[in-house]
mmCIF file of C-alpha atoms in Angstrom:
data_model
loop_
_atom_site.group_PDB
_atom_site.id
_atom_site.type_symbol
_atom_site.label_atom_id
_atom_site.label_comp_id
_atom_site.label_asym_id
_atom_site.label_seq_id
_atom_site.Cartn_x
_atom_site.Cartn_y
_atom_site.Cartn_z
ATOM 1 C CA UNK L 5 238.547 -112.221 60.284
ATOM 2 C CA UNK L 6 235.682 -114.618 59.649
ATOM 3 C CA UNK L 7 232.200 -113.539 58.592
ATOM 4 C CA UNK L 8 228.900 -115.424 58.346
ATOM 5 C CA UNK L 9 225.229 -114.706 57.721
ATOM 6 C CA UNK L 10 222.432 -115.993 59.932
ATOM 7 C CA UNK L 11 218.980 -116.830 58.647
ATOM 8 C CA UNK L 12 216.530 -114.285 60.047
ATOM 9 C CA UNK L 13 213.532 -114.437 57.719
ATOM 10 C CA UNK L 14 214.877 -111.828 55.291
ATOM 11 C CA UNK L 15 216.439 -112.421 51.892
ATOM 12 C CA UNK L 16 219.914 -111.245 52.901
ATOM 13 C CA UNK L 17 220.086 -112.463 56.503
ATOM 14 C CA UNK L 18 222.080 -110.944 59.365
ATOM 15 C CA UNK L 19 225.832 -110.425 59.215
ATOM 16 C CA UNK L 20 227.849 -111.792 62.150
ATOM 17 C CA UNK L 21 231.551 -111.783 62.949
ATOM 18 C CA UNK L 22 232.769 -115.259 63.947
ATOM 19 C CA UNK L 23 235.743 -116.212 66.108
ATOM 20 C CA UNK L 24 238.714 -117.935 64.525
ATOM 21 C CA UNK L 25 237.825 -121.256 66.189
ATOM 22 C CA UNK L 26 234.226 -121.010 64.877
ATOM 23 C CA UNK L 27 232.788 -121.187 68.395
ATOM 24 C CA UNK L 28 231.557 -117.632 69.073
ATOM 25 C CA UNK L 29 229.856 -114.896 67.070
ATOM 26 C CA UNK L 30 228.529 -111.366 67.354
ATOM 27 C CA UNK L 31 226.097 -109.401 65.194
ATOM 28 C CA UNK L 32 227.333 -105.949 64.176
ATOM 29 C CA UNK L 33 224.265 -103.955 63.023
ATOM 30 C CA UNK L 34 225.918 -100.641 63.862
ATOM 31 C CA UNK L 35 228.615 -101.449 61.289
ATOM 32 C CA UNK L 36 226.698 -103.423 58.659
ATOM 33 C CA UNK L 37 223.421 -105.319 58.703
ATOM 34 C CA UNK L 38 224.393 -107.635 55.825
ATOM 35 C CA UNK L 39 227.587 -108.852 54.214
ATOM 36 C CA UNK L 40 226.754 -107.043 50.980
ATOM 37 C CA UNK L 41 226.443 -103.799 52.917
ATOM 38 C CA UNK L 42 229.852 -104.442 54.469
ATOM 39 C CA UNK L 43 231.399 -105.112 51.063
ATOM 40 C CA UNK L 44 229.874 -101.928 49.663
ATOM 41 C CA UNK L 45 231.494 -99.911 52.476
ATOM 42 C CA UNK L 46 234.564 -102.077 53.055
ATOM 43 C CA UNK L 47 237.156 -99.397 53.752
ATOM 44 C CA UNK L 48 234.869 -97.670 56.262
ATOM 45 C CA UNK L 49 233.683 -100.744 58.185
ATOM 46 C CA UNK L 50 236.824 -102.903 58.082
ATOM 47 C CA UNK L 51 238.464 -101.388 61.191
ATOM 48 C CA UNK L 52 235.319 -101.915 63.243
ATOM 49 C CA UNK L 53 234.816 -105.455 61.986
ATOM 50 C CA UNK L 54 238.435 -106.268 62.752
ATOM 51 C CA UNK L 55 238.084 -104.889 66.274
ATOM 52 C CA UNK L 56 235.052 -107.131 66.853
ATOM 53 C CA UNK L 57 236.996 -110.095 65.478
ATOM 54 C CA UNK L 58 239.921 -109.403 67.797
ATOM 55 C CA UNK L 59 237.598 -109.239 70.809
ATOM 56 C CA UNK L 60 235.941 -112.509 69.885
ATOM 57 C CA UNK L 61 239.298 -114.238 69.461
ATOM 58 C CA UNK L 62 240.498 -112.893 72.800
ATOM 59 C CA UNK L 63 237.303 -113.987 74.543
ATOM 60 C CA UNK L 64 237.209 -110.812 76.626
ATOM 61 C CA UNK L 65 233.484 -110.121 76.194
ATOM 62 C CA UNK L 66 230.358 -112.296 76.160
ATOM 63 C CA UNK L 67 229.285 -113.588 72.766
ATOM 64 C CA UNK L 68 226.709 -115.927 71.272
ATOM 65 C CA UNK L 69 227.498 -119.520 70.372
ATOM 66 C CA UNK L 70 228.101 -119.942 66.656
ATOM 67 C CA UNK L 71 225.979 -122.710 65.128
ATOM 68 C CA UNK L 72 226.465 -123.434 61.396
ATOM 69 C CA UNK L 73 222.961 -124.919 61.292
ATOM 70 C CA UNK L 74 221.616 -121.372 61.686
ATOM 71 C CA UNK L 75 223.608 -120.100 58.724
ATOM 72 C CA UNK L 76 222.420 -118.970 55.362
ATOM 73 C CA UNK L 77 225.060 -118.654 52.685
ATOM 74 C CA UNK L 78 227.359 -115.752 53.665
ATOM 75 C CA UNK L 79 225.978 -114.042 50.539
ATOM 76 C CA UNK L 80 222.460 -115.499 50.165
ATOM 77 C CA UNK L 81 222.161 -113.651 46.871
ATOM 78 C CA UNK L 82 225.015 -112.015 45.018
ATOM 79 C CA UNK L 83 225.264 -109.488 42.230
ATOM 80 C CA UNK L 84 227.426 -111.873 40.221
ATOM 81 C CA UNK L 85 228.595 -115.514 40.288
ATOM 82 C CA UNK L 86 231.392 -116.417 37.901
ATOM 83 C CA UNK L 87 232.804 -119.923 37.765
ATOM 84 C CA UNK L 88 236.029 -120.882 36.029
ATOM 85 C CA UNK L 89 237.710 -124.183 35.237
ATOM 86 C CA UNK L 90 241.267 -123.502 36.316
ATOM 87 C CA UNK L 91 242.162 -127.112 37.195
ATOM 88 C CA UNK L 92 242.898 -128.362 33.696
ATOM 89 C CA UNK L 93 243.109 -131.998 34.735
ATOM 90 C CA UNK L 94 239.413 -131.801 35.611
ATOM 91 C CA UNK L 95 238.655 -129.993 32.347
ATOM 92 C CA UNK L 96 240.408 -132.635 30.280
ATOM 93 C CA UNK L 97 238.718 -135.534 32.057
ATOM 94 C CA UNK L 98 235.189 -134.115 31.936
ATOM 95 C CA UNK L 99 235.504 -133.138 28.280
ATOM 96 C CA UNK L 100 236.716 -136.633 27.554
ATOM 97 C CA UNK L 101 233.583 -137.923 29.299
ATOM 98 C CA UNK L 102 231.516 -135.929 26.800
ATOM 99 C CA UNK L 103 233.499 -137.373 23.893
ATOM 100 C CA UNK L 104 235.569 -134.243 23.303
ATOM 101 C CA UNK L 105 239.113 -132.999 23.682
ATOM 102 C CA UNK L 106 240.570 -129.984 25.451
ATOM 103 C CA UNK L 107 241.375 -127.242 22.916
ATOM 104 C CA UNK L 108 244.939 -125.812 23.055
ATOM 105 C CA UNK L 109 243.495 -122.350 23.792
ATOM 106 C CA UNK L 110 242.431 -123.591 27.233
ATOM 107 C CA UNK L 111 246.113 -123.402 28.230
ATOM 108 C CA UNK L 112 246.283 -119.663 27.598
ATOM 109 C CA UNK L 113 242.736 -118.355 28.074
ATOM 110 C CA UNK L 114 240.609 -119.246 31.132
ATOM 111 C CA UNK L 115 237.281 -120.986 30.698
ATOM 112 C CA UNK L 116 234.565 -119.149 32.616
ATOM 113 C CA UNK L 117 230.786 -118.869 32.658
ATOM 114 C CA UNK L 118 228.305 -116.664 34.495
ATOM 115 C CA UNK L 119 226.011 -118.684 36.733
ATOM 116 C CA UNK L 120 222.798 -117.948 38.584
ATOM 117 C CA UNK L 121 223.539 -115.819 41.646
ATOM 118 C CA UNK L 122 220.004 -114.995 42.777
ATOM 119 C CA UNK L 123 220.227 -117.793 45.354
ATOM 120 C CA UNK L 124 223.119 -119.439 47.157
ATOM 121 C CA UNK L 125 222.199 -122.274 49.495
ATOM 122 C CA UNK L 126 223.271 -122.328 53.113
ATOM 123 C CA UNK L 127 225.897 -124.870 54.207
ATOM 124 C CA UNK L 128 223.306 -127.208 55.760
ATOM 125 C CA UNK L 129 220.538 -126.791 53.177
ATOM 126 C CA UNK L 130 219.425 -129.871 51.257
ATOM 127 C CA UNK L 131 220.476 -130.453 47.660
ATOM 128 C CA UNK L 132 217.044 -130.638 46.048
ATOM 129 C CA UNK L 133 216.337 -132.185 42.634
ATOM 130 C CA UNK L 134 213.226 -133.487 40.936
ATOM 131 C CA UNK L 135 214.736 -136.789 39.815
ATOM 132 C CA UNK L 136 217.840 -138.934 40.283
ATOM 133 C CA UNK L 137 217.818 -139.361 36.511
ATOM 134 C CA UNK L 138 219.148 -135.812 36.205
ATOM 135 C CA UNK L 139 222.562 -137.058 37.347
ATOM 136 C CA UNK L 140 223.024 -134.964 40.491
ATOM 137 C CA UNK L 141 226.713 -134.269 41.137
ATOM 138 C CA UNK L 142 228.749 -132.282 43.650
ATOM 139 C CA UNK L 143 231.729 -130.080 42.795
ATOM 140 C CA UNK L 144 234.036 -128.883 45.573
ATOM 141 C CA UNK L 145 235.678 -125.562 44.754
ATOM 142 C CA UNK L 146 237.327 -122.506 46.293
ATOM 143 C CA UNK L 147 235.677 -119.115 45.911
ATOM 144 C CA UNK L 148 236.851 -115.551 46.330
ATOM 145 C CA UNK L 149 234.607 -112.550 46.870
ATOM 146 C CA UNK L 150 235.852 -109.290 45.398
ATOM 147 C CA UNK L 151 235.484 -105.640 46.149
ATOM 148 C CA UNK L 152 234.970 -103.240 43.268
ATOM 149 C CA UNK L 153 237.344 -104.225 40.454
ATOM 150 C CA UNK L 154 238.280 -101.682 37.753
ATOM 151 C CA UNK L 155 238.008 -102.348 34.038
ATOM 152 C CA UNK L 156 241.196 -103.808 32.570
ATOM 153 C CA UNK L 157 242.919 -104.616 35.868
ATOM 154 C CA UNK L 158 246.061 -106.730 35.519
ATOM 155 C CA UNK L 159 246.430 -110.102 37.222
ATOM 156 C CA UNK L 160 248.755 -108.945 39.999
ATOM 157 C CA UNK L 161 246.719 -105.891 40.904
ATOM 158 C CA UNK L 162 243.543 -108.013 40.793
ATOM 159 C CA UNK L 163 244.684 -109.950 43.858
ATOM 160 C CA UNK L 164 244.450 -106.743 45.868
ATOM 161 C CA UNK L 165 240.712 -106.721 45.247
ATOM 162 C CA UNK L 166 240.108 -110.107 46.936
ATOM 163 C CA UNK L 167 238.168 -109.419 50.111
ATOM 164 C CA UNK L 168 237.153 -112.903 51.267
ATOM 165 C CA UNK L 169 237.720 -116.595 50.520
ATOM 166 C CA UNK L 170 235.572 -119.665 51.133
ATOM 167 C CA UNK L 171 234.289 -122.925 49.699
ATOM 168 C CA UNK L 172 231.414 -123.791 47.386
ATOM 169 C CA UNK L 173 229.562 -126.926 46.391
ATOM 170 C CA UNK L 174 228.787 -126.125 42.764
ATOM 171 C CA UNK L 175 225.957 -128.601 42.181
ATOM 172 C CA UNK L 176 225.676 -129.900 38.611
ATOM 173 C CA UNK L 177 222.957 -131.933 36.902
ATOM 174 C CA UNK L 178 225.112 -134.044 34.602
ATOM 175 C CA UNK L 179 222.206 -135.441 32.618
ATOM 176 C CA UNK L 180 221.424 -131.949 31.344
ATOM 177 C CA UNK L 181 224.950 -130.713 30.618
ATOM 178 C CA UNK L 182 225.571 -132.317 27.218
ATOM 179 C CA UNK L 183 222.239 -131.393 25.549
ATOM 180 C CA UNK L 184 222.372 -127.907 27.028
ATOM 181 C CA UNK L 185 225.933 -127.168 25.886
ATOM 182 C CA UNK L 186 225.098 -128.599 22.459
ATOM 183 C CA UNK L 187 222.887 -125.543 21.948
ATOM 184 C CA UNK L 188 226.046 -123.422 22.094
ATOM 185 C CA UNK L 189 224.741 -120.939 24.638
ATOM 186 C CA UNK L 190 225.955 -122.116 28.047
ATOM 187 C CA UNK L 191 224.643 -123.545 31.320
ATOM 188 C CA UNK L 192 221.215 -122.737 32.732
ATOM 189 C CA UNK L 193 219.124 -125.755 33.744
ATOM 190 C CA UNK L 194 222.137 -127.966 34.457
ATOM 191 C CA UNK L 195 223.426 -125.536 37.117
ATOM 192 C CA UNK L 196 220.973 -125.204 40.041
ATOM 193 C CA UNK L 197 221.771 -123.264 43.230
ATOM 194 C CA UNK L 198 225.226 -123.756 44.755
ATOM 195 C CA UNK L 199 226.026 -123.891 48.487
ATOM 196 C CA UNK L 200 228.635 -121.714 50.207
ATOM 197 C CA UNK L 201 230.657 -122.569 53.323
ATOM 198 C CA UNK L 202 229.366 -121.298 56.692
ATOM 199 C CA UNK L 203 232.006 -118.562 56.870
ATOM 200 C CA UNK L 204 234.100 -116.538 54.486
ATOM 201 C CA UNK L 205 237.516 -115.373 55.694
ATOM 202 C CA UNK L 206 239.846 -112.502 54.934
ATOM 203 C CA UNK L 207 243.102 -113.472 53.177
ATOM 204 C CA UNK L 208 245.247 -112.625 56.222
ATOM 205 C CA UNK L 209 243.576 -115.462 58.169
ATOM 206 C CA UNK L 210 245.188 -117.969 55.801
ATOM 207 C CA UNK L 211 248.758 -116.797 56.272
ATOM 208 C CA UNK L 212 251.370 -118.303 53.969
ATOM 209 C CA UNK L 213 248.869 -120.833 52.647
ATOM 210 C CA UNK L 214 247.311 -118.022 50.568
ATOM 211 C CA UNK L 215 250.062 -117.037 48.164
ATOM 212 C CA UNK L 216 250.425 -116.178 44.487
ATOM 213 C CA UNK L 217 246.672 -116.233 44.074
ATOM 214 C CA UNK L 218 246.243 -119.845 45.199
ATOM 215 C CA UNK L 219 245.070 -121.480 48.417
ATOM 216 C CA UNK L 220 247.544 -124.201 49.365
ATOM 217 C CA UNK L 221 245.370 -126.410 51.555
ATOM 218 C CA UNK L 222 243.822 -129.865 51.151
ATOM 219 C CA UNK L 223 240.212 -129.980 49.998
ATOM 220 C CA UNK L 224 238.452 -132.691 52.023
ATOM 221 C CA UNK L 225 235.393 -134.249 50.398
ATOM 222 C CA UNK L 226 233.375 -137.148 51.759
ATOM 223 C CA UNK L 227 230.246 -138.944 50.605
ATOM 224 C CA UNK L 228 228.129 -140.760 53.173
ATOM 225 C CA UNK L 229 230.959 -140.286 55.700
ATOM 226 C CA UNK L 230 233.490 -142.057 53.472
ATOM 227 C CA UNK L 231 236.438 -140.120 51.974
ATOM 228 C CA UNK L 232 235.950 -139.221 48.329
ATOM 229 C CA UNK L 233 238.862 -136.864 47.711
ATOM 230 C CA UNK L 234 241.801 -135.147 49.429
ATOM 231 C CA UNK L 235 243.511 -133.150 46.664
ATOM 232 C CA UNK L 236 245.889 -130.281 47.365
ATOM 233 C CA UNK L 237 244.144 -127.155 46.099
ATOM 234 C CA UNK L 238 247.416 -125.347 45.411
ATOM 235 C CA UNK L 239 248.491 -127.980 42.892
ATOM 236 C CA UNK L 240 247.200 -128.195 39.348
ATOM 237 C CA UNK L 241 245.525 -124.756 39.403
ATOM 238 C CA UNK L 242 246.640 -123.536 35.987
ATOM 239 C CA UNK L 243 245.205 -120.007 36.361
ATOM 240 C CA UNK L 244 245.438 -118.306 39.755
ATOM 241 C CA UNK L 245 242.683 -116.076 41.110
ATOM 242 C CA UNK L 246 244.386 -112.883 39.996
ATOM 243 C CA UNK L 247 244.361 -114.156 36.422
ATOM 244 C CA UNK L 248 240.723 -115.220 36.730
ATOM 245 C CA UNK L 249 239.635 -111.836 38.078
ATOM 246 C CA UNK L 250 241.603 -110.041 35.351
ATOM 247 C CA UNK L 251 239.959 -112.248 32.719
ATOM 248 C CA UNK L 252 236.484 -111.394 34.036
ATOM 249 C CA UNK L 253 237.333 -107.670 34.194
ATOM 250 C CA UNK L 254 238.873 -107.464 30.723
ATOM 251 C CA UNK L 255 235.861 -105.662 29.251
ATOM 252 C CA UNK L 256 233.832 -104.526 32.280
ATOM 253 C CA UNK L 257 234.086 -103.537 35.907
ATOM 254 C CA UNK L 258 233.225 -106.035 38.610
ATOM 255 C CA UNK L 259 231.013 -104.870 41.450
ATOM 256 C CA UNK L 260 231.731 -105.486 45.132
ATOM 257 C CA UNK L 261 230.220 -108.812 46.111
ATOM 258 C CA UNK L 262 231.203 -110.648 42.922
ATOM 259 C CA UNK L 263 231.735 -114.333 43.739
ATOM 260 C CA UNK L 264 234.293 -116.140 41.587
ATOM 261 C CA UNK L 265 234.919 -119.897 41.693
ATOM 262 C CA UNK L 266 238.109 -121.801 40.937
ATOM 263 C CA UNK L 267 236.433 -124.729 39.251
ATOM 264 C CA UNK L 268 236.515 -128.237 40.683
ATOM 265 C CA UNK L 269 239.758 -128.930 42.535
ATOM 266 C CA UNK L 270 241.610 -131.759 40.820
ATOM 267 C CA UNK L 271 245.065 -133.344 41.043
ATOM 268 C CA UNK L 272 246.620 -135.709 38.519
ATOM 269 C CA UNK L 273 246.606 -139.332 39.658
ATOM 270 C CA UNK L 274 244.073 -141.493 41.455
ATOM 271 C CA UNK L 275 245.681 -141.651 44.880
ATOM 272 C CA UNK L 276 244.158 -138.431 46.291
ATOM 273 C CA UNK L 277 240.658 -139.094 44.975
ATOM 274 C CA UNK L 278 238.245 -136.626 43.427
ATOM 275 C CA UNK L 279 236.047 -133.620 44.213
ATOM 276 C CA UNK L 280 233.184 -134.570 41.893
ATOM 277 C CA UNK L 281 231.568 -137.822 40.821
ATOM 278 C CA UNK L 282 231.873 -137.376 37.073
ATOM 279 C CA UNK L 283 235.646 -137.290 37.471
ATOM 280 C CA UNK L 284 235.517 -140.545 39.431
ATOM 281 C CA UNK L 285 233.451 -142.084 36.643
ATOM 282 C CA UNK L 286 235.835 -140.973 33.891
ATOM 283 C CA UNK L 287 238.849 -142.261 35.828
ATOM 284 C CA UNK L 288 237.058 -145.624 36.155
ATOM 285 C CA UNK L 289 236.340 -145.663 32.431
ATOM 286 C CA UNK L 290 239.980 -145.042 31.614
ATOM 287 C CA UNK L 291 241.243 -147.499 34.210
ATOM 288 C CA UNK L 292 238.695 -150.327 33.996
ATOM 289 C CA UNK L 293 236.739 -149.720 30.823
ATOM 290 C CA UNK L 294 233.459 -148.892 32.560
ATOM 291 C CA UNK L 295 231.895 -146.328 34.878
ATOM 292 C CA UNK L 296 230.911 -147.740 38.256
ATOM 293 C CA UNK L 297 230.291 -144.766 40.540
ATOM 294 C CA UNK L 298 226.647 -143.624 40.555
ATOM 295 C CA UNK L 299 225.611 -140.023 40.801
ATOM 296 C CA UNK L 300 223.997 -138.758 43.995
ATOM 297 C CA UNK L 301 220.897 -140.524 45.286
ATOM 298 C CA UNK L 302 218.107 -139.513 47.654
ATOM 299 C CA UNK L 303 219.496 -139.432 51.202
ATOM 300 C CA UNK L 304 223.168 -139.209 50.238
ATOM 301 C CA UNK L 305 225.236 -136.915 52.452
ATOM 302 C CA UNK L 306 227.963 -134.665 51.029
ATOM 303 C CA UNK L 307 230.599 -132.951 53.197
ATOM 304 C CA UNK L 308 233.211 -130.428 51.980
ATOM 305 C CA UNK L 309 235.800 -128.845 54.286
ATOM 306 C CA UNK L 310 239.334 -127.445 54.633
ATOM 307 C CA UNK L 311 241.506 -127.526 57.752
ATOM 308 C CA UNK L 312 244.575 -125.762 59.063
ATOM 309 C CA UNK L 313 247.781 -127.432 60.226
ATOM 310 C CA UNK L 314 246.226 -128.171 63.626
ATOM 311 C CA UNK L 315 243.161 -129.835 62.106
ATOM 312 C CA UNK L 316 240.791 -126.941 62.830
ATOM 313 C CA UNK L 317 238.194 -126.120 60.196
ATOM 314 C CA UNK L 318 238.998 -122.942 58.277
ATOM 315 C CA UNK L 319 235.594 -122.168 56.754
ATOM 316 C CA UNK L 320 233.321 -124.609 58.534
ATOM 317 C CA UNK L 321 231.868 -127.546 56.627
ATOM 318 C CA UNK L 322 229.386 -127.655 53.791
ATOM 319 C CA UNK L 323 227.305 -130.614 54.973
ATOM 320 C CA UNK L 324 224.301 -131.362 52.758
ATOM 321 C CA UNK L 325 221.816 -134.161 52.236
ATOM 322 C CA UNK L 326 220.306 -134.961 48.850
ATOM 323 C CA UNK L 327 216.528 -134.708 48.685
ATOM 324 C CA UNK L 328 214.688 -135.893 45.609
ATOM 325 C CA UNK L 329 211.254 -134.305 45.540
ATOM 326 C CA UNK L 330 208.673 -137.059 45.560
ATOM 327 C CA UNK L 331 211.125 -139.791 46.573
ATOM 328 C CA UNK L 332 210.095 -142.234 49.255
ATOM 329 C CA UNK L 333 211.489 -141.554 52.718
#
């Protein structure tokens, strides 16, 4: 089952069920007006949502055309946004870029922070910044959305609380990261709003490619219509999503609608490219002695997507243009 949220002038938008091929959709106000409402009542509304999904996939009844340009983020605002760094190759490279090393504890204890969840951008919304000097970067990641998660859940049981999966562009302002982290209190200004994929999908839609808490598909990232990275998301993920959820729930419950990110997808080696620009820059520094890749500029276009074996888009594409406020057109 695939779910999306349409912009309708309200903060939380309108929930729609979307066909597997991302061509048709249907609003379901009698079941749930918003995705958060559906997550709050998941056991009660799931059969009805699944029935609508089956009808859409069968094409037996009229439906509206699905247009990602009409989409808000599936969860335009969420109760919680937690982002991990489970791809340790990315962690090592970015810490090296800041002149540091990866502590041994990172191998046994996940790195995670709580980000701003009051606004998620839609998949076609502009990436807005006040200056290119801030070092605007993209980060292509996988996200899961949970139901209610009990305190102290173990990693295996935690996977049973995954309701939906999707993609996120976790925008980072690299010029603010180092001075902000030097204060010892975490990200705030260096982490503006992130963008979610047009649809989120239930785990069963992914078949055998969702296994052992990892999504074994290629993350496709392009910049200005040129390939930037094609890493396999199932490789190099040191902590799977069950472990990440259990880490977050070690001392508190998680509420339905919690969004949890994998961290930037990253494979060892240069041949598959990268999912963020700072990683490209560090690889250049190590390989050639200097950083050549610039951060995002006004007018740059970022696209993030995953496909199935037949080349069909699983979540729809995050397709954003960078807009620097005050920049010349």
